[in-house]
C-alpha positions as semicolon CSV with decimal commas, in nm:
position;residue;x (nm);y (nm);z (nm)
1;M;1,842;-2,003;0,358
2;E;1,617;-2,226;0,551
3;P;1,357;-2,449;0,367
4;D;1,028;-2,292;0,509
5;D;1,124;-1,928;0,406
6;I;0,917;-1,746;0,202
7;E;0,979;-1,676;-0,195
8;F;0,802;-1,523;-0,446
9;P;0,835;-1,620;-0,825
10;E;0,995;-1,371;-1,039
11;I;0,778;-1,089;-1,100
12;T;0,663;-1,024;-1,457
13;P;0,547;-0,661;-1,581
14;P;0,262;-0,518;-1,682
15;D;0,209;-0,561;-2,049
16;E;0,412;-0,391;-2,298
17;H;0,188;-0,446;-2,593
18;A;-0,134;-0,329;-2,465
19;R;0,070;0,010;-2,299
20;S;0,200;0,082;-2,656
21;A;-0,176;0,057;-2,804
22;A;-0,350;0,241;-2,553
23;I;-0,042;0,488;-2,584
24;V;-0,203;0,441;-3,024
25;L;-0,499;0,485;-2,886
26;H;-0,481;0,795;-2,664
27;E;-0,343;1,000;-2,994
28;K;-0,672;0,917;-3,181
29;L;-0,936;0,991;-2,978
30;V;-1,110;1,357;-2,989
31;K;-0,828;1,545;-2,804
32;P;-0,486;1,669;-2,840
33;A;-0,221;1,390;-2,733
34;G;-0,146;1,395;-2,368
35;S;-0,379;1,710;-2,327
36;L;-0,522;1,530;-2,019
37;G;-0,164;1,499;-1,877
38;R;-0,157;1,211;-1,579
39;L;-0,479;1,061;-1,652
40;E;-0,355;0,964;-1,974
41;E;-0,032;0,771;-1,819
42;L;-0,270;0,640;-1,521
43;G;-0,494;0,470;-1,833
44;V;-0,204;0,390;-2,000
45;W;-0,082;0,148;-1,710
46;I;-0,473;0,047;-1,635
47;A;-0,439;-0,115;-1,981
48;A;-0,083;-0,286;-1,981
49;C;-0,188;-0,439;-1,612
50;Q;-0,482;-0,575;-1,791
51;G;-0,324;-0,628;-2,079
52;Q;-0,555;-0,501;-2,313
53;S;-0,635;-0,194;-2,468
54;P;-0,882;-0,017;-2,420
55;P;-0,907;-0,132;-2,006
56;R;-1,217;-0,268;-1,855
57;P;-1,379;-0,059;-1,620
58;F;-1,287;-0,123;-1,292
59;T;-1,583;-0,398;-1,139
60;R;-1,497;-0,520;-0,795
61;P;-1,207;-0,297;-0,596
62;R;-1,168;-0,416;-0,281
63;V;-0,954;-0,211;0,034
64;V;-0,813;-0,472;0,295
65;V;-0,754;-0,323;0,621
66;F;-0,497;-0,488;0,832
67;A;-0,510;-0,418;1,187
68;G;-0,270;-0,459;1,458
69;D;-0,128;-0,278;1,797
70;H;0,248;-0,214;1,850
71;G;0,461;-0,264;2,166
72;I;0,600;0,028;2,088
73;A;0,304;0,279;2,164
74;A;0,333;0,166;2,526
75;K;0,628;0,443;2,492
76;G;0,425;0,761;2,427
77;V;0,480;0,771;2,073
78;S;0,119;0,810;1,980
79;A;-0,199;1,118;2,052
80;Y;-0,452;0,822;2,118
81;P;-0,407;0,547;2,403
82;A;-0,373;0,192;2,222
83;E;-0,729;0,047;2,289
84;V;-0,821;0,268;2,015
85;T;-0,729;0,012;1,760
86;S;-0,986;-0,238;1,889
87;Q;-1,245;0,025;1,931
88;L;-1,210;0,123;1,565
89;L;-1,217;-0,210;1,455
90;G;-1,561;-0,283;1,618
91;T;-1,657;0,066;1,401
92;M;-1,514;-0,054;1,058
93;L;-1,740;-0,403;1,139
94;T;-2,035;-0,201;1,186
95;G;-1,963;0,065;0,881
96;G;-1,915;0,385;1,056
97;A;-1,525;0,419;1,020
98;V;-1,408;0,685;0,754
99;I;-1,305;0,387;0,542
100;N;-1,665;0,271;0,481
101;V;-1,822;0,551;0,417
102;L;-1,545;0,670;0,164
103;A;-1,531;0,313;0,018
104;A;-1,860;0,344;-0,019
105;A;-1,897;0,625;-0,229
106;A;-1,608;0,524;-0,458
107;G;-1,770;0,216;-0,552
108;A;-1,536;-0,025;-0,314
109;S;-1,587;-0,256;-0,081
110;V;-1,417;-0,305;0,246
111;R;-1,261;-0,617;0,464
112;V;-1,090;-0,639;0,773
113;V;-0,872;-0,864;0,928
114;D;-0,728;-0,886;1,314
115;M;-0,376;-0,948;1,223
116;A;-0,257;-0,856;1,584
117;V;-0,492;-0,653;1,800
118;D;-0,424;-0,609;2,166
119;A;-0,780;-0,797;2,239
120;E;-0,906;-1,127;2,358
121;A;-1,067;-1,244;2,061
122;P;-1,197;-1,089;1,693
123;A;-1,534;-0,887;1,721
124;T;-1,620;-1,177;1,487
125;R;-1,438;-1,540;1,393
126;S;-1,401;-1,431;1,049
127;I;-1,178;-1,137;1,066
128;G;-0,956;-1,316;1,306
129;E;-0,895;-1,615;1,072
130;F;-0,518;-1,500;1,057
131;K;-0,452;-1,367;1,391
132;V;-0,084;-1,430;1,489
133;R;-0,062;-1,270;1,815
134;R;-0,193;-0,972;2,076
135;G;0,041;-0,675;1,940
136;S;0,377;-0,678;1,891
137;G;0,726;-0,634;2,068
138;S;0,862;-0,338;2,181
139;I;1,104;-0,234;1,862
140;D;1,366;-0,049;2,051
141;V;1,425;-0,312;2,295
142;E;1,281;-0,654;2,131
143;D;1,201;-0,813;1,821
144;A;0,854;-0,717;1,704
145;L;0,782;-1,089;1,590
146;S;0,932;-1,441;1,645
147;A;1,038;-1,618;1,391
148;D;0,720;-1,794;1,315
149;E;0,522;-1,555;1,393
150;V;0,644;-1,330;1,074
151;K;0,623;-1,655;0,826
152;A;0,287;-1,653;0,942
153;A;0,179;-1,305;0,870
154;L;0,346;-1,283;0,549
155;R;0,228;-1,669;0,452
156;A;-0,150;-1,469;0,547
157;G;-0,098;-1,160;0,319
158;I;-0,025;-1,381;0,039
159;T;-0,326;-1,619;0,116
160;I;-0,510;-1,265;0,176
161;A;-0,475;-1,174;-0,184
162;D;-0,498;-1,464;-0,350
163;A;-0,809;-1,523;-0,165
164;E;-0,910;-1,182;-0,300
165;V;-0,823;-1,230;-0,650
166;D;-1,012;-1,566;-0,684
167;G;-1,281;-1,390;-0,536
168;G;-1,278;-1,146;-0,848
169;A;-1,126;-0,828;-0,725
170;D;-0,985;-0,636;-1,009
171;L;-0,782;-0,360;-0,802
172;L;-0,692;-0,405;-0,457
173;I;-0,586;-0,151;-0,156
174;P;-0,430;-0,209;0,157
175;G;-0,552;-0,058;0,429
176;D;-0,384;0,024;0,790
177;L;-0,511;0,020;1,133
178;G;-0,293;0,015;1,479
179;I;-0,214;0,284;1,703
180;G;0,154;0,378;1,656
181;N;0,165;0,173;1,323
182;S;0,323;0,477;1,206
183;T;0,657;0,452;1,421
184;P;0,817;0,089;1,294
185;A;0,698;0,199;0,922
186;S;0,938;0,516;1,003
187;V;1,205;0,220;1,084
188;L;1,147;0,081;0,818
189;V;1,168;0,389;0,545
190;A;1,479;0,489;0,732
191;A;1,653;0,177;0,726
192;L;1,558;0,094;0,351
193;T;1,620;0,411;0,212
194;G;1,956;0,475;0,459
195;T;1,819;0,811;0,629
196;E;1,869;0,922;0,988
197;P;1,615;0,915;1,247
198;V;1,542;1,259;1,295
199;A;1,456;1,291;0,886
200;V;1,196;1,029;0,912
201;V;1,012;1,064;1,231
202;G;0,654;1,285;1,128
203;R;0,370;1,401;1,340
204;G;0,151;1,060;1,280
205;S;-0,146;1,071;1,462
206;G;-0,111;1,446;1,563
207;I;0,148;1,443;1,872
208;D;0,336;1,736;2,041
209;D;0,632;1,833;2,015
210;D;0,725;1,589;2,417
211;A;0,558;1,280;2,185
212;W;0,794;1,369;1,905
213;M;1,093;1,341;2,072
214;R;0,966;0,993;2,252
215;K;0,911;0,880;1,894
216;A;1,255;0,976;1,748
217;T;1,399;0,826;2,050
218;A;1,219;0,538;1,956
219;V;1,290;0,493;1,643
220;R;1,645;0,593;1,654
221;D;1,685;0,281;1,871
222;A;1,510;0,043;1,677
223;L;1,672;0,178;1,376
224;R;1,990;0,057;1,517
225;R;1,799;-0,308;1,561
226;A;1,698;-0,291;1,182
227;R;2,007;-0,208;1,047
228;V;2,155;-0,527;1,168
229;V;1,935;-0,719;0,965
230;L;1,923;-0,476;0,660
231;A;2,005;-0,748;0,403
232;D;1,681;-1,014;0,500
233;P;1,365;-0,876;0,433
234;T;1,215;-1,092;0,630
235;A;1,451;-1,049;0,932
236;L;1,376;-0,712;0,905
237;L;0,998;-0,758;0,902
238;R;1,032;-0,987;1,218
239;T;1,267;-0,722;1,391
240;T;1,080;-0,394;1,275
241;A;0,734;-0,458;1,170
242;G;0,456;-0,646;1,380
243;A;0,190;-0,861;1,211
244;D;-0,006;-0,659;0,977
245;I;0,274;-0,480;0,835
246;A;0,426;-0,840;0,739
247;A;0,099;-0,894;0,646
248;M;0,052;-0,585;0,434
249;A;0,405;-0,689;0,257
250;G;0,284;-1,028;0,181
251;F;-0,006;-0,870;0,012
252;L;0,114;-0,647;-0,185
253;A;0,389;-0,881;-0,334
254;Q;0,166;-1,144;-0,389
255;A;-0,122;-0,866;-0,580
256;A;0,203;-0,848;-0,842
257;V;0,212;-1,226;-0,853
258;R;-0,115;-1,252;-0,962
259;R;-0,087;-0,952;-1,170
260;T;-0,330;-0,742;-0,975
261;P;-0,319;-0,311;-0,974
262;V;-0,272;-0,202;-0,626
263;V;-0,324;0,172;-0,524
264;L;-0,117;0,249;-0,212
265;D;-0,187;0,489;0,055
266;G;0,020;0,648;0,327
267;L;0,310;0,598;0,506
268;V;0,262;0,240;0,640
269;A;0,134;0,078;0,314
270;C;0,457;0,274;0,169
271;A;0,648;0,138;0,416
272;A;0,511;-0,216;0,387
273;A;0,528;-0,137;0,003
274;L;0,940;-0,104;0,020
275;V;0,990;-0,450;0,196
276;A;0,758;-0,596;-0,072
277;E;0,956;-0,455;-0,342
278;D;1,277;-0,654;-0,138
279;L;1,127;-0,979;-0,144
280;A;0,980;-0,947;-0,497
281;P;1,182;-0,743;-0,700
282;G;0,932;-0,569;-0,942
283;A;0,664;-0,546;-0,750
284;R;0,605;-0,170;-0,727
285;R;0,547;-0,177;-1,154
286;W;0,225;-0,284;-1,047
287;W;0,104;-0,020;-0,803
288;V;0,028;0,371;-0,815
289;A;0,060;0,626;-0,530
290;G;-0,281;0,749;-0,452
291;Q;-0,129;1,032;-0,264
292;R;0,125;1,192;-0,073
293;T;0,137;1,297;0,287
294;A;0,326;1,583;0,459
295;E;0,500;1,223;0,664
296;P;0,831;1,341;0,612
297;A;0,869;0,907;0,595
298;H;0,660;0,923;0,332
299;V;0,768;1,116;0,089
300;L;1,082;0,965;0,125
301;A;0,906;0,580;0,080
302;L;0,774;0,721;-0,271
303;E;1,095;0,832;-0,375
304;H;1,268;0,533;-0,359
305;L;0,978;0,369;-0,519
306;D;0,977;0,596;-0,788
307;L;0,573;0,666;-0,771
308;G;0,458;0,986;-0,771
309;P;0,099;1,032;-0,624
310;L;-0,189;1,111;-0,775
311;L;-0,362;1,344;-0,495
312;E;-0,171;1,589;-0,258
313;L;-0,503;1,617;0,013
314;D;-0,260;1,532;0,324
315;V;-0,520;1,254;0,396
316;R;-0,316;1,089;0,709
317;L;-0,552;0,882;0,831
318;G;-0,468;0,588;0,723
319;E;-0,709;0,287;0,695
320;G;-0,676;0,318;0,313
321;T;-0,808;0,636;0,304
322;G;-0,621;0,875;0,087
323;A;-0,615;0,540;-0,151
324;V;-0,965;0,513;-0,161
325;T;-1,000;0,886;-0,272
326;A;-0,801;0,859;-0,558
327;L;-1,025;0,560;-0,702
328;P;-1,233;0,772;-0,919
329;L;-0,893;0,893;-1,126
330;L;-0,852;0,560;-1,197
331;S;-1,227;0,489;-1,302
332;M;-1,220;0,784;-1,538
333;A;-0,871;0,721;-1,658
334;A;-1,032;0,383;-1,781
335;R;-1,323;0,563;-1,911
336;V;-1,167;0,817;-2,105
337;L;-1,024;0,522;-2,314
338;A;-1,284;0,296;-2,326
339;E;-1,510;0,500;-2,409
340;T;-1,409;0,853;-2,565
341;A;-1,456;0,881;-2,952
342;T;-1,186;0,897;-3,209
343;H;-1,137;1,127;-3,443
344;E;-1,263;0,927;-3,750
345;Q;-1,589;0,783;-3,545
346;A;-1,632;1,148;-3,444
347;G;-1,576;1,304;-3,790
348;V;-1,387;1,548;-3,643
349;S;-1,044;1,665;-3,803
350;G;-0,705;1,529;-3,634
351;P;-0,402;1,787;-3,593
352;L;-0,247;1,931;-3,869
353;I;0,104;1,799;-3,730
354;P;0,089;1,431;-3,546
355;A;0,167;1,393;-3,205
356;T;0,486;1,136;-3,115
357;A;0,446;0,885;-2,906
358;T;0,681;0,894;-2,588
């Protein structure tokens, strides 16, 4: 490896003692053990991530939207023109985007980071602190980034994760914003799961059959280039991803280093997660899948990460919207453990036959 290659420390898993204690506590609450299904499993995971049972209610859930344009959009792979990225970025900054509305409803705050939007300057200087470049290379014929750019993007993701955790964020949600970004995401998923191009190409932003064919061709050509560097996650990001997805991969890996739980959204976040798991093996134990969409590459990514979705509402907007929609479930799961009375406290008889912990 080169001396300036980015390496992550060994990932420690969520706390097993807290996990076991949460399972035992669930058996003592005024309900049949296991009767809340996935909600119980989710609460146990939260307790393990926090290292305590019962877990604390989340006080500062934070959405970080990584924005960037992609050169492949010029090949007609999206239903929208590339300038929509910078236009939507402005809408997010004024609080009018869907993610702003849903996050407010769910009790989360939103940060937007311009990593590679194809505009002269960011709408505000603060969101452009980590900007790597305008757009990315057209990945069917050239690398998305240079070697220095991909490292800068990864370091940006690490720095942003550290800043959020140091600032008190106790739950992180990475969001994506960028016209054409489902194409590089699909290439990453195909490369890392050994899947053929036609099996990963979905409708993205709502493309028609002609655009789908163009997208399939772009994925096929980019996948040929990606497979050459498959063994090196940083090189794979350089060849295929773009600065926004590379930064998200660094962010996800560092969240695990900082022992902070993450809710994943859709295809783009899960594609970044696949790379993050290669960069920092074991990081996926700190993540939960907020949802599953109809995008075939998203389904494949979740299967590869062995993450079961909390919701299936086909929320395919991106921006972190599907993950934020699942956020109330996490709050409920934590509060059930923290606030529900036990059989002893309530004076309610327990089962005749004790449940067996699994």
